[in-house]
């Protein structure tokens, strides 16, 4: 009869090496009736199917907080506190809530992954340096800084800002890394950028602003649909949607 076996590599077989996360594991082999020779057991026939990884995948762009097999662990610093919650405007949707506490620093932020970064590097190129994020801010006129960096070398980074125009409404902000924030490094094509952090109300501490709650969703590579016009036909305007990989028609 068919049965499904689970192999837990956190408990290695006796006399074998432990898991080393510095290694790359890209080949799997299976040993039926291990440690018993064919001469002892006699010829036997086995079947197998559906070998798969059952842990959670590393977070990757676009970040929508909807995939059940993705580890949406986020990393706060400087006095932020984040969690994954139902969308306050639509409980069917999941989003990230970020509280900038009353004791937060001016540079309080949230990395949208673990410190190990994203599953793959952001595909920046000299002619493609935009990202977009859907945000819900309690105030219009709030400065938000987005930082892309190398998870293994944080000094290799590029930062830019955008400003909210709405209060208590979702809006999609575009971040253009070809225009780095004042006093920060320019994009360097030689660098790897595989980690993204967001800084709400950047430059203002929690003691000054008071505790404020922000939400974010649909963090994606590419321009926002508002500036990424694809074409027009019969009076309709088509935009590529970087989150769904479909076209938006308006």
Coordinates of N, CA and C in Angstrom, one line a residue:
X1 N 0.9 -1.2 0.0 CA 0.0 0.0 0.0 C 0.9 1.2 0.0
X2 N 0.4 2.3 -0.7 CA 1.2 3.5 -0.7 C 1.1 4.2 0.7
X3 N 2.2 4.8 1.1 CA 2.2 5.7 2.3 C 3.1 6.8 2.1
X4 N 2.9 7.9 2.8 CA 3.8 9.1 2.7 C 4.7 9.1 3.9
X5 N 6.0 9.2 3.7 CA 7.0 9.2 4.7 C 7.6 10.7 4.8
X6 N 7.9 11.1 6.0 CA 8.5 12.4 6.2 C 9.9 12.3 6.7
X7 N 10.8 12.9 6.1 CA 12.3 12.8 6.4 C 12.7 14.2 7.1
X8 N 13.1 14.1 8.3 CA 13.4 15.3 9.1 C 14.9 15.5 9.2
X9 N 15.5 16.4 8.4 CA 16.9 16.5 8.4 C 17.5 17.3 9.6
X10 N 16.6 17.8 10.4 CA 17.1 18.3 11.7 C 17.5 17.2 12.6
X11 N 17.2 16.0 12.3 CA 17.6 14.8 13.1 C 18.4 13.9 12.2
X12 N 19.7 14.2 11.9 CA 20.4 13.4 11.0 C 20.6 11.9 11.5
X13 N 20.8 11.0 10.5 CA 21.0 9.6 10.8 C 22.3 9.5 11.6
X14 N 22.4 8.5 12.4 CA 23.6 8.2 13.3 C 24.9 8.2 12.4
X15 N 25.9 8.9 13.0 CA 27.2 9.0 12.4 C 27.3 9.8 11.1
X16 N 26.3 10.6 10.8 CA 26.3 11.4 9.6 C 26.3 12.9 10.0
X17 N 26.7 13.7 9.1 CA 26.8 15.2 9.3 C 25.5 15.8 9.6
X18 N 25.6 16.9 10.4 CA 24.4 17.7 10.7 C 24.2 18.7 9.5
X19 N 23.0 19.2 9.5 CA 22.6 20.2 8.5 C 23.6 21.4 8.7
X20 N 24.1 22.0 7.5 CA 24.9 23.2 7.6 C 24.3 24.2 6.6
X21 N 23.8 25.2 7.1 CA 23.1 26.2 6.3 C 24.0 27.0 5.4
X22 N 25.3 26.9 5.6 CA 26.3 27.5 4.7 C 26.4 26.7 3.4
X23 N 25.9 25.5 3.4 CA 26.0 24.6 2.2 C 24.9 24.8 1.3
X24 N 25.1 24.4 0.0 CA 24.0 24.3 -0.9 C 23.6 22.8 -1.1
X25 N 22.4 22.5 -1.0 CA 21.9 21.1 -1.2 C 21.0 21.1 -2.4
X26 N 21.5 20.6 -3.5 CA 20.7 20.6 -4.8 C 20.6 19.2 -5.4
X27 N 20.8 18.1 -4.7 CA 20.7 16.8 -5.2 C 20.1 15.9 -4.1
X28 N 19.2 15.0 -4.4 CA 18.6 14.1 -3.4 C 18.7 12.7 -4.0
X29 N 19.1 11.8 -3.1 CA 19.2 10.4 -3.4 C 18.4 9.6 -2.4
X30 N 17.8 8.4 -2.8 CA 17.0 7.6 -2.0 C 17.5 6.2 -1.9
X31 N 17.5 5.6 -0.7 CA 18.1 4.3 -0.4 C 17.1 3.4 0.2
X32 N 16.6 2.5 -0.6 CA 15.5 1.5 -0.1 C 16.2 0.4 0.6
X33 N 15.6 0.0 1.8 CA 16.1 -1.1 2.6 C 17.6 -0.8 2.9
X34 N 17.9 0.4 3.4 CA 19.2 0.9 3.6 C 20.0 0.0 4.6
X35 N 21.2 -0.3 4.4 CA 22.1 -1.1 5.2 C 21.8 -2.6 5.1
X36 N 20.9 -3.0 4.2 CA 20.7 -4.5 4.0 C 21.1 -4.8 2.6
X37 N 21.9 -5.8 2.4 CA 22.4 -6.1 1.0 C 21.3 -6.9 0.3
X38 N 21.4 -6.9 -1.1 CA 20.5 -7.6 -1.9 C 20.6 -9.1 -1.6
X39 N 21.9 -9.6 -1.3 CA 22.1 -11.0 -1.0 C 21.3 -11.4 0.2
X40 N 21.2 -10.5 1.2 CA 20.5 -10.9 2.4 C 19.0 -10.8 2.3
X41 N 18.5 -9.7 1.6 CA 17.1 -9.5 1.5 C 16.5 -10.2 0.3
X42 N 17.3 -10.5 -0.7 CA 16.7 -11.0 -1.9 C 16.3 -9.8 -2.7
X43 N 16.1 -10.1 -4.0 CA 15.6 -9.0 -4.9 C 14.3 -8.5 -4.5
X44 N 14.2 -7.1 -4.3 CA 12.9 -6.5 -4.0 C 12.6 -5.3 -4.9
X45 N 11.4 -5.1 -5.1 CA 11.0 -3.9 -6.0 C 10.3 -2.9 -5.2
X46 N 10.7 -1.6 -5.3 CA 10.0 -0.5 -4.6 C 9.5 0.5 -5.6
X47 N 8.6 1.3 -5.2 CA 8.1 2.4 -6.0 C 8.1 3.7 -5.2
X48 N 8.3 4.8 -5.8 CA 8.2 6.1 -5.1 C 7.6 7.1 -6.0
X49 N 7.1 8.2 -5.4 CA 6.4 9.3 -6.1 C 6.4 10.5 -5.2
X50 N 6.1 11.6 -5.9 CA 5.8 12.9 -5.1 C 6.8 13.3 -4.1
X51 N 8.1 13.3 -4.4 CA 9.1 13.8 -3.5 C 9.0 15.4 -3.5
X52 N 8.9 16.0 -2.3 CA 8.7 17.4 -2.3 C 9.2 18.0 -0.9
X53 N 9.6 19.2 -1.0 CA 10.0 19.9 0.2 C 8.7 20.4 0.9
X54 N 8.7 20.2 2.3 CA 7.4 20.5 3.0 C 7.6 21.6 4.0
X55 N 8.8 22.3 4.0 CA 9.0 23.4 4.8 C 8.4 24.7 4.1
X56 N 8.5 25.8 4.7 CA 8.0 27.0 4.1 C 9.1 27.7 3.2
X57 N 8.7 28.2 2.1 CA 9.6 28.8 1.1 C 10.1 30.2 1.7
X58 N 11.3 30.5 1.3 CA 11.8 31.9 1.6 C 11.0 32.9 0.9
X59 N 10.8 34.1 1.5 CA 10.0 35.1 0.9 C 10.6 35.6 -0.4
X60 N 9.7 35.9 -1.3 CA 10.2 36.4 -2.7 C 9.3 37.5 -3.2
X61 N 9.8 38.3 -4.1 CA 8.9 39.3 -4.7 C 8.0 38.6 -5.8
X62 N 6.8 39.1 -6.0 CA 6.2 40.2 -5.2 C 5.7 39.6 -3.9
X63 N 5.7 40.5 -2.9 CA 5.3 40.1 -1.5 C 3.8 40.5 -1.3
X64 N 3.0 39.5 -1.2 CA 1.5 39.7 -1.1 C 1.0 39.2 0.2
X65 N 1.7 38.4 1.0 CA 1.3 37.9 2.3 C 0.1 36.9 2.2
X66 N 0.0 36.3 1.0 CA -1.2 35.4 0.8 C -0.8 34.0 0.6
X67 N 0.5 33.7 0.4 CA 0.9 32.3 0.1 C 1.1 31.5 1.4
X68 N 0.4 30.4 1.5 CA 0.5 29.6 2.7 C 1.8 28.9 2.9
X69 N 2.5 28.7 1.8 CA 3.8 27.9 1.9 C 5.0 28.9 2.0
X70 N 4.8 30.1 2.3 CA 5.9 31.1 2.3 C 6.1 31.6 3.8
X71 N 7.3 31.7 4.2 CA 7.6 32.2 5.5 C 7.7 33.8 5.5
X72 N 6.6 34.4 6.0 CA 6.5 35.8 5.9 C 7.1 36.5 7.2
X73 N 8.1 35.9 7.8 CA 8.8 36.5 8.9 C 9.4 37.8 8.5
X74 N 9.1 38.9 9.3 CA 9.6 40.2 9.1 C 10.5 40.6 10.2
X75 N 11.4 41.5 10.0 CA 12.4 41.9 11.0 C 12.3 43.3 11.3
X76 N 12.0 43.7 12.6 CA 11.8 45.0 13.0 C 13.1 45.6 13.7
X77 N 13.3 46.8 13.7 CA 14.4 47.5 14.4 C 14.1 48.9 14.7
X78 N 14.7 49.5 15.7 CA 14.6 50.9 16.0 C 13.3 51.2 16.7
X79 N 12.5 50.2 17.1 CA 11.3 50.5 17.8 C 10.0 50.2 17.0
X80 N 10.1 49.5 15.9 CA 8.9 49.1 15.2 C 8.4 47.7 15.7
X81 N 7.2 47.4 15.4 CA 6.6 46.2 15.8 C 5.6 45.8 14.6
X82 N 5.9 44.7 13.9 CA 5.1 44.3 12.8 C 4.4 42.9 13.0
X83 N 3.4 42.7 12.2 CA 2.7 41.4 12.2 C 1.9 41.3 10.9
X84 N 1.4 40.1 10.6 CA 0.6 39.8 9.5 C -0.8 39.8 10.0
X85 N -1.7 40.6 9.4 CA -3.1 40.7 9.9 C -4.1 40.8 8.7
X86 N -5.4 40.7 9.0 CA -6.3 40.9 7.9 C -6.3 42.4 7.5
X87 N -6.5 42.6 6.2 CA -6.6 44.0 5.7 C -7.7 44.8 6.4
X88 N -7.4 45.9 7.0 CA -8.5 46.7 7.7 C -9.6 47.2 6.8
X89 N -9.3 47.1 5.5 CA -10.4 47.6 4.6 C -11.1 46.4 3.9
X90 N -10.5 45.2 4.0 CA -11.0 44.0 3.4 C -10.5 42.8 4.1
X91 N -11.2 42.2 5.0 CA -10.8 41.1 5.9 C -10.4 39.9 5.1
X92 N -10.8 39.8 3.8 CA -10.4 38.6 3.1 C -8.9 38.7 2.6
X93 N -8.3 39.8 2.7 CA -7.0 40.0 2.3 C -6.0 40.1 3.5
X94 N -4.8 39.5 3.3 CA -3.8 39.6 4.3 C -2.8 40.7 4.0
X95 N -2.3 41.4 5.0 CA -1.4 42.5 4.8 C -0.4 42.5 6.0
X96 N 0.6 43.4 5.9 CA 1.5 43.6 7.1 C 1.1 44.8 7.8
X97 N 1.0 44.7 9.1 CA 0.8 45.9 10.0 C 2.1 46.3 10.6
X98 N 2.5 47.5 10.6 CA 3.7 48.0 11.2 C 3.4 49.1 12.1
X99 N 3.7 48.9 13.4 CA 3.4 50.0 14.4 C 4.8 50.7 14.7
X100 N 4.8 52.0 14.4 CA 6.0 52.8 14.8 C 5.6 53.3 16.2
X101 N 6.3 52.7 17.2 CA 5.9 53.0 18.6 C 6.3 54.4 19.1
X102 N 5.8 54.7 20.2 CA 6.1 56.0 20.8 C 7.5 56.2 21.2
X103 N 8.3 55.1 21.3 CA 9.7 55.1 21.6 C 10.6 54.8 20.4
X104 N 10.0 54.8 19.3 CA 10.8 54.5 18.0 C 11.8 55.6 17.7
X105 N 12.9 55.1 17.1 CA 13.9 56.1 16.6 C 13.5 56.7 15.3
X106 N 14.2 57.7 14.9 CA 13.9 58.3 13.6 C 14.1 57.4 12.4
X107 N 15.0 56.4 12.7 CA 15.4 55.4 11.6 C 14.7 54.1 11.9
X108 N 13.7 54.0 12.7 CA 12.9 52.8 12.9 C 12.4 52.2 11.6
X109 N 12.6 50.9 11.4 CA 12.2 50.3 10.1 C 11.8 48.9 10.3
X110 N 11.4 48.3 9.1 CA 11.0 46.9 9.1 C 11.6 46.3 7.8
X111 N 12.4 45.2 8.0 CA 12.8 44.4 6.9 C 11.8 43.4 6.5
X112 N 11.4 43.4 5.2 CA 10.3 42.5 4.7 C 10.7 41.1 4.5
X113 N 11.6 40.6 5.4 CA 12.1 39.2 5.4 C 12.9 39.0 6.7
X114 N 13.4 37.8 6.8 CA 14.4 37.6 7.8 C 15.7 38.3 7.4
X115 N 16.7 38.4 8.3 CA 18.0 39.0 7.9 C 18.7 38.3 6.8
X116 N 18.3 37.1 6.5 CA 18.9 36.4 5.3 C 18.5 36.9 4.0
X117 N 17.4 37.7 4.0 CA 17.0 38.4 2.8 C 16.0 37.6 1.9
X118 N 15.8 38.0 0.7 CA 14.8 37.4 -0.2 C 15.3 36.1 -0.8
X119 N 14.4 35.4 -1.4 CA 14.8 34.1 -2.1 C 15.8 34.4 -3.3
X120 N 15.6 35.5 -3.9 CA 16.5 35.9 -5.0 C 16.7 37.4 -5.1
X121 N 17.7 37.8 -5.8 CA 18.0 39.2 -5.8 C 17.0 40.0 -6.6
X122 N 16.8 41.2 -6.2 CA 15.9 42.1 -7.0 C 16.5 42.3 -8.4
X123 N 15.8 42.1 -9.4 CA 16.4 42.2 -10.8 C 16.6 43.6 -11.3
X124 N 17.3 44.4 -10.5 CA 17.6 45.8 -10.9 C 18.5 45.8 -12.2
X125 N 18.3 46.8 -13.0 CA 19.2 47.1 -14.1 C 19.3 48.6 -14.2
X126 N 20.2 49.1 -15.0 CA 20.4 50.5 -15.1 C 19.1 51.2 -15.6
X127 N 18.4 50.5 -16.4 CA 17.2 51.1 -17.0 C 15.9 50.6 -16.3
X128 N 16.1 49.8 -15.2 CA 14.9 49.3 -14.4 C 15.2 49.4 -13.0
X129 N 14.9 50.5 -12.4 CA 15.3 50.8 -11.0 C 14.1 51.2 -10.1
X130 N 12.9 50.7 -10.5 CA 11.7 51.1 -9.7 C 11.1 49.9 -9.0
X131 N 10.5 50.2 -7.8 CA 9.7 49.3 -7.1 C 8.4 50.0 -6.6
X132 N 7.4 49.3 -6.3 CA 6.2 49.9 -5.8 C 5.6 49.1 -4.7
X133 N 5.0 49.8 -3.8 CA 4.4 49.3 -2.5 C 3.0 49.9 -2.3
X134 N 2.1 49.0 -2.0 CA 0.8 49.5 -1.6 C 0.8 49.8 -0.1
X135 N 0.4 51.0 0.3 CA 0.5 51.4 1.7 C -0.8 52.0 2.2
X136 N -1.0 51.9 3.5 CA -2.1 52.5 4.2 C -1.5 53.3 5.3
X137 N -1.6 54.6 5.3 CA -1.0 55.5 6.3 C -2.1 56.3 7.0
X138 N -1.9 56.6 8.3 CA -2.9 57.4 9.0 C -2.9 58.9 8.5
X139 N -1.8 59.2 7.8 CA -1.7 60.7 7.5 C -1.2 60.8 6.0
X140 N -1.7 61.8 5.3 CA -1.1 62.2 4.1 C 0.2 63.0 4.4
X141 N 1.1 63.1 3.4 CA 2.3 63.8 3.6 C 3.4 63.1 4.4
X142 N 3.2 61.8 4.6 CA 4.2 61.0 5.4 C 5.3 60.5 4.4
X143 N 6.5 60.8 4.8 CA 7.7 60.3 4.1 C 8.0 58.8 4.4
X144 N 8.1 58.1 3.3 CA 8.4 56.6 3.5 C 9.7 56.4 2.7
X145 N 10.6 55.8 3.4 CA 11.9 55.4 2.7 C 11.9 53.9 2.5
X146 N 12.4 53.5 1.3 CA 12.6 52.1 0.9 C 14.0 51.9 0.7
X147 N 14.6 50.9 1.3 CA 16.0 50.6 1.2 C 16.2 49.2 0.6
X148 N 17.0 49.1 -0.4 CA 17.4 47.8 -0.9 C 18.9 47.6 -0.6
X149 N 19.3 46.4 -0.2 CA 20.7 46.1 0.2 C 21.1 44.7 0.0
X150 N 22.3 44.4 0.2 CA 22.9 43.1 0.1 C 22.8 42.5 1.5
X151 N 22.1 41.4 1.7 CA 21.9 40.8 3.0 C 23.2 40.4 3.7
X152 N 24.2 40.1 2.8 CA 25.5 39.7 3.3 C 26.5 40.9 3.5
X153 N 26.1 42.0 2.9 CA 27.0 43.2 3.0 C 26.2 44.4 3.0
X154 N 25.7 44.8 4.2 CA 24.7 45.9 4.3 C 25.2 47.2 3.8
X155 N 26.5 47.4 3.7 CA 27.0 48.7 3.2 C 26.7 48.9 1.7
X156 N 26.4 47.8 1.0 CA 26.0 47.8 -0.4 C 24.5 48.0 -0.4
X157 N 24.1 49.3 -0.5 CA 22.7 49.6 -0.4 C 22.3 50.8 -1.3
X158 N 21.0 50.9 -1.6 CA 20.5 52.0 -2.3 C 19.1 52.4 -1.7
X159 N 18.9 53.7 -1.5 CA 17.7 54.1 -0.8 C 17.0 55.2 -1.5
X160 N 15.7 55.3 -1.4 CA 14.9 56.3 -2.0 C 13.6 56.5 -1.3
X161 N 12.9 57.6 -1.5 CA 11.7 58.0 -0.7 C 10.5 58.2 -1.6
X162 N 9.4 58.1 -1.0 CA 8.1 58.5 -1.6 C 7.3 59.1 -0.5
X163 N 6.2 59.9 -0.9 CA 5.4 60.5 0.1 C 3.9 60.2 -0.1
X164 N 3.3 59.8 1.0 CA 1.9 59.5 0.9 C 1.0 60.7 0.5
X165 N -0.1 60.5 -0.2 CA -1.0 61.6 -0.6 C -2.4 61.4 0.0
X166 N -2.6 60.2 0.7 CA -3.9 59.9 1.2 C -3.8 59.6 2.7
X167 N -4.9 59.8 3.5 CA -4.9 59.3 4.9 C -6.0 58.3 5.0
X168 N -5.6 57.1 5.6 CA -6.5 56.0 5.9 C -7.1 55.5 4.6
X169 N -6.4 55.5 3.5 CA -6.8 54.9 2.3 C -5.6 54.2 1.7
X170 N -5.8 53.1 1.0 CA -4.7 52.4 0.3 C -4.3 53.2 -0.9
X171 N -3.0 53.3 -1.1 CA -2.5 53.9 -2.3 C -1.2 53.2 -2.7
X172 N -0.9 53.2 -3.9 CA 0.4 52.5 -4.4 C 1.4 53.6 -4.6
X173 N 2.5 53.5 -3.9 CA 3.6 54.4 -4.0 C 4.7 53.8 -4.9
X174 N 5.3 54.6 -5.7 CA 6.4 54.2 -6.6 C 7.7 54.7 -6.0
X175 N 8.7 53.9 -5.9 CA 10.1 54.2 -5.4 C 11.1 54.1 -6.5
X176 N 11.7 55.2 -6.9 CA 12.6 55.2 -8.0 C 14.0 55.3 -7.5
X177 N 14.7 54.2 -7.6 CA 16.1 54.1 -7.1 C 17.1 54.8 -8.0
X178 N 16.7 55.3 -9.1 CA 17.6 56.1 -9.9 C 17.8 57.5 -9.3
X179 N 16.9 57.7 -8.3 CA 16.9 59.0 -7.6 C 17.1 58.7 -6.1
X180 N 18.4 58.4 -5.7 CA 18.6 58.0 -4.3 C 18.3 59.2 -3.3
X181 N 18.0 58.8 -2.1 CA 17.7 59.8 -1.1 C 19.0 60.6 -0.8
X182 N 18.9 61.8 -0.4 CA 20.0 62.7 -0.1 C 21.0 62.1 0.8
X183 N 22.3 62.1 0.5 CA 23.3 61.6 1.4 C 23.5 60.1 1.3
X184 N 22.8 59.4 0.4 CA 22.9 58.0 0.3 C 23.5 57.6 -1.0
X185 N 24.0 56.3 -1.1 CA 24.7 55.8 -2.2 C 23.8 55.7 -3.4
X186 N 24.4 55.8 -4.6 CA 23.7 55.6 -5.9 C 23.7 54.1 -6.1
X187 N 22.8 53.7 -7.0 CA 22.7 52.3 -7.5 C 24.0 51.9 -8.1
X188 N 24.5 50.7 -7.7 CA 25.7 50.1 -8.3 C 25.5 48.8 -8.9
X189 N 25.6 48.7 -10.2 CA 25.3 47.5 -10.9 C 26.1 46.3 -10.5
X190 N 27.3 46.6 -9.8 CA 28.1 45.5 -9.4 C 27.6 44.8 -8.1
X191 N 26.7 45.5 -7.4 CA 26.2 45.0 -6.1 C 25.0 44.0 -6.3
X192 N 24.8 43.2 -5.3 CA 23.6 42.3 -5.3 C 22.7 43.0 -4.3
X193 N 21.4 43.1 -4.6 CA 20.4 43.7 -3.7 C 19.3 42.6 -3.5
X194 N 19.4 42.0 -2.3 CA 18.4 40.9 -2.1 C 17.7 41.0 -0.7
X195 N 17.6 42.3 -0.2 CA 16.9 42.5 1.0 C 16.2 43.9 0.9
X196 N 15.0 44.0 1.4 CA 14.3 45.3 1.3 C 13.7 45.7 2.7
X197 N 14.0 46.9 3.1 CA 13.4 47.4 4.3 C 12.6 48.7 4.1
X198 N 11.6 48.9 4.9 CA 10.7 50.0 4.7 C 10.7 50.8 6.0
X199 N 10.8 52.1 5.9 CA 10.8 53.1 7.0 C 9.7 54.0 6.9
X200 N 8.7 53.8 7.7 CA 7.5 54.7 7.7 C 7.8 56.0 8.6
X201 N 7.3 57.1 8.0 CA 7.5 58.4 8.7 C 9.0 58.6 9.0
X202 N 9.8 58.3 8.0 CA 11.3 58.4 8.1 C 11.7 59.8 8.5
X203 N 12.7 59.8 9.5 CA 13.2 61.1 10.0 C 12.5 61.7 11.1
X204 N 11.4 61.1 11.6 CA 10.6 61.6 12.7 C 10.5 60.4 13.8
X205 N 10.9 60.7 15.0 CA 10.9 59.7 16.0 C 9.5 59.5 16.6
X206 N 9.3 58.4 17.3 CA 8.0 58.1 17.9 C 7.6 59.1 19.0
X207 N 8.5 59.7 19.7 CA 8.2 60.6 20.8 C 7.6 61.9 20.2
X208 N 8.0 62.3 19.0 CA 7.5 63.5 18.3 C 6.2 63.2 17.7
X209 N 6.1 62.1 16.9 CA 4.8 61.8 16.2 C 3.8 61.1 17.0
X210 N 4.2 60.4 18.1 CA 3.2 59.6 18.8 C 3.2 58.2 18.1
X211 N 2.7 57.2 18.8 CA 2.6 55.9 18.1 C 1.6 55.9 16.9
X212 N 2.1 55.4 15.8 CA 1.2 55.4 14.6 C 1.3 54.0 14.0
X213 N 0.2 53.6 13.4 CA 0.1 52.3 12.7 C 0.0 52.4 11.2
X214 N 0.8 51.7 10.5 CA 0.9 51.7 9.1 C 0.6 50.2 8.6
X215 N 0.2 50.1 7.3 CA 0.0 48.8 6.7 C 0.7 48.8 5.3
X216 N 1.1 47.7 4.9 CA 1.7 47.6 3.6 C 1.3 46.3 2.9
X217 N 1.3 46.2 1.6 CA 1.0 45.1 0.8 C 1.6 45.2 -0.6
X218 N 1.6 44.1 -1.3 CA 2.0 44.1 -2.7 C 3.3 44.8 -3.0
X219 N 4.3 44.5 -2.3 CA 5.6 45.1 -2.6 C 6.2 44.3 -3.8
X220 N 6.5 45.1 -4.8 CA 6.8 44.5 -6.1 C 7.9 45.2 -6.8
X221 N 8.6 44.5 -7.7 CA 9.6 45.1 -8.5 C 8.9 45.7 -9.7
X222 N 9.4 46.9 -10.2 CA 8.8 47.5 -11.4 C 8.1 48.8 -11.0
X223 N 7.7 49.6 -12.0 CA 7.0 50.8 -11.7 C 5.5 50.5 -11.3
X224 N 4.9 51.5 -10.7 CA 3.5 51.4 -10.4 C 2.7 51.4 -11.6
X225 N 1.5 50.9 -11.6 CA 0.6 50.9 -12.8 C 0.3 52.3 -13.2
X226 N 0.4 53.2 -12.3 CA 0.0 54.6 -12.7 C 1.1 55.2 -13.7
X227 N 2.3 54.7 -13.7 CA 3.3 55.2 -14.5 C 3.8 54.2 -15.5
X228 N 3.2 53.0 -15.6 CA 3.7 52.0 -16.4 C 2.8 51.7 -17.6
X229 N 2.4 52.7 -18.2 CA 1.4 52.6 -19.3 C 1.9 51.6 -20.4
X230 N 1.1 50.6 -20.7 CA 1.5 49.6 -21.7 C 1.0 50.0 -23.1
X231 N -0.2 50.5 -23.2 CA -0.7 50.9 -24.5 C -2.1 51.3 -24.5
X232 N -2.7 51.7 -25.6 CA -4.1 52.1 -25.6 C -4.7 51.4 -26.8
X233 N -6.0 51.1 -26.7 CA -6.7 50.5 -27.8 C -8.2 50.8 -27.5
X234 N -8.8 51.3 -28.6 CA -10.3 51.6 -28.5 C -10.6 52.5 -27.3
X235 N -9.8 53.4 -26.9 CA -10.1 54.3 -25.8 C -9.8 53.7 -24.5
X236 N -9.3 52.5 -24.4 CA -8.9 51.8 -23.1 C -7.4 51.9 -23.0
X237 N -7.0 52.1 -21.7 CA -5.5 52.1 -21.4 C -5.2 50.9 -20.7
X238 N -4.1 50.2 -21.1 CA -3.6 49.0 -20.5 C -2.4 49.2 -19.7
X239 N -2.3 48.6 -18.5 CA -1.1 48.7 -17.7 C -0.7 47.3 -17.3
X240 N 0.6 47.0 -17.2 CA 1.0 45.7 -16.7 C 0.9 45.7 -15.2
X241 N 0.4 44.7 -14.6 CA 0.3 44.6 -13.1 C 1.5 43.7 -12.6
X242 N 2.5 44.3 -11.9 CA 3.6 43.5 -11.5 C 3.3 42.5 -10.4
X243 N 2.2 42.6 -9.8 CA 1.8 41.6 -8.7 C 1.2 40.4 -9.3
X244 N 0.2 40.6 -10.2 CA -0.5 39.5 -10.7 C 0.0 39.0 -12.1
X245 N 0.9 39.8 -12.7 CA 1.4 39.5 -14.0 C 0.2 39.5 -15.0
X246 N -0.8 40.2 -14.7 CA -1.9 40.4 -15.7 C -2.0 41.9 -16.1
X247 N -2.9 42.1 -17.0 CA -3.1 43.5 -17.4 C -4.2 44.2 -16.7
X248 N -4.0 45.4 -16.3 CA -5.1 46.2 -15.7 C -5.7 47.1 -16.8
X249 N -7.0 47.2 -16.9 CA -7.6 48.0 -17.9 C -8.4 49.1 -17.3
X250 N -8.2 50.4 -17.7 CA -8.9 51.5 -17.2 C -9.5 52.3 -18.3

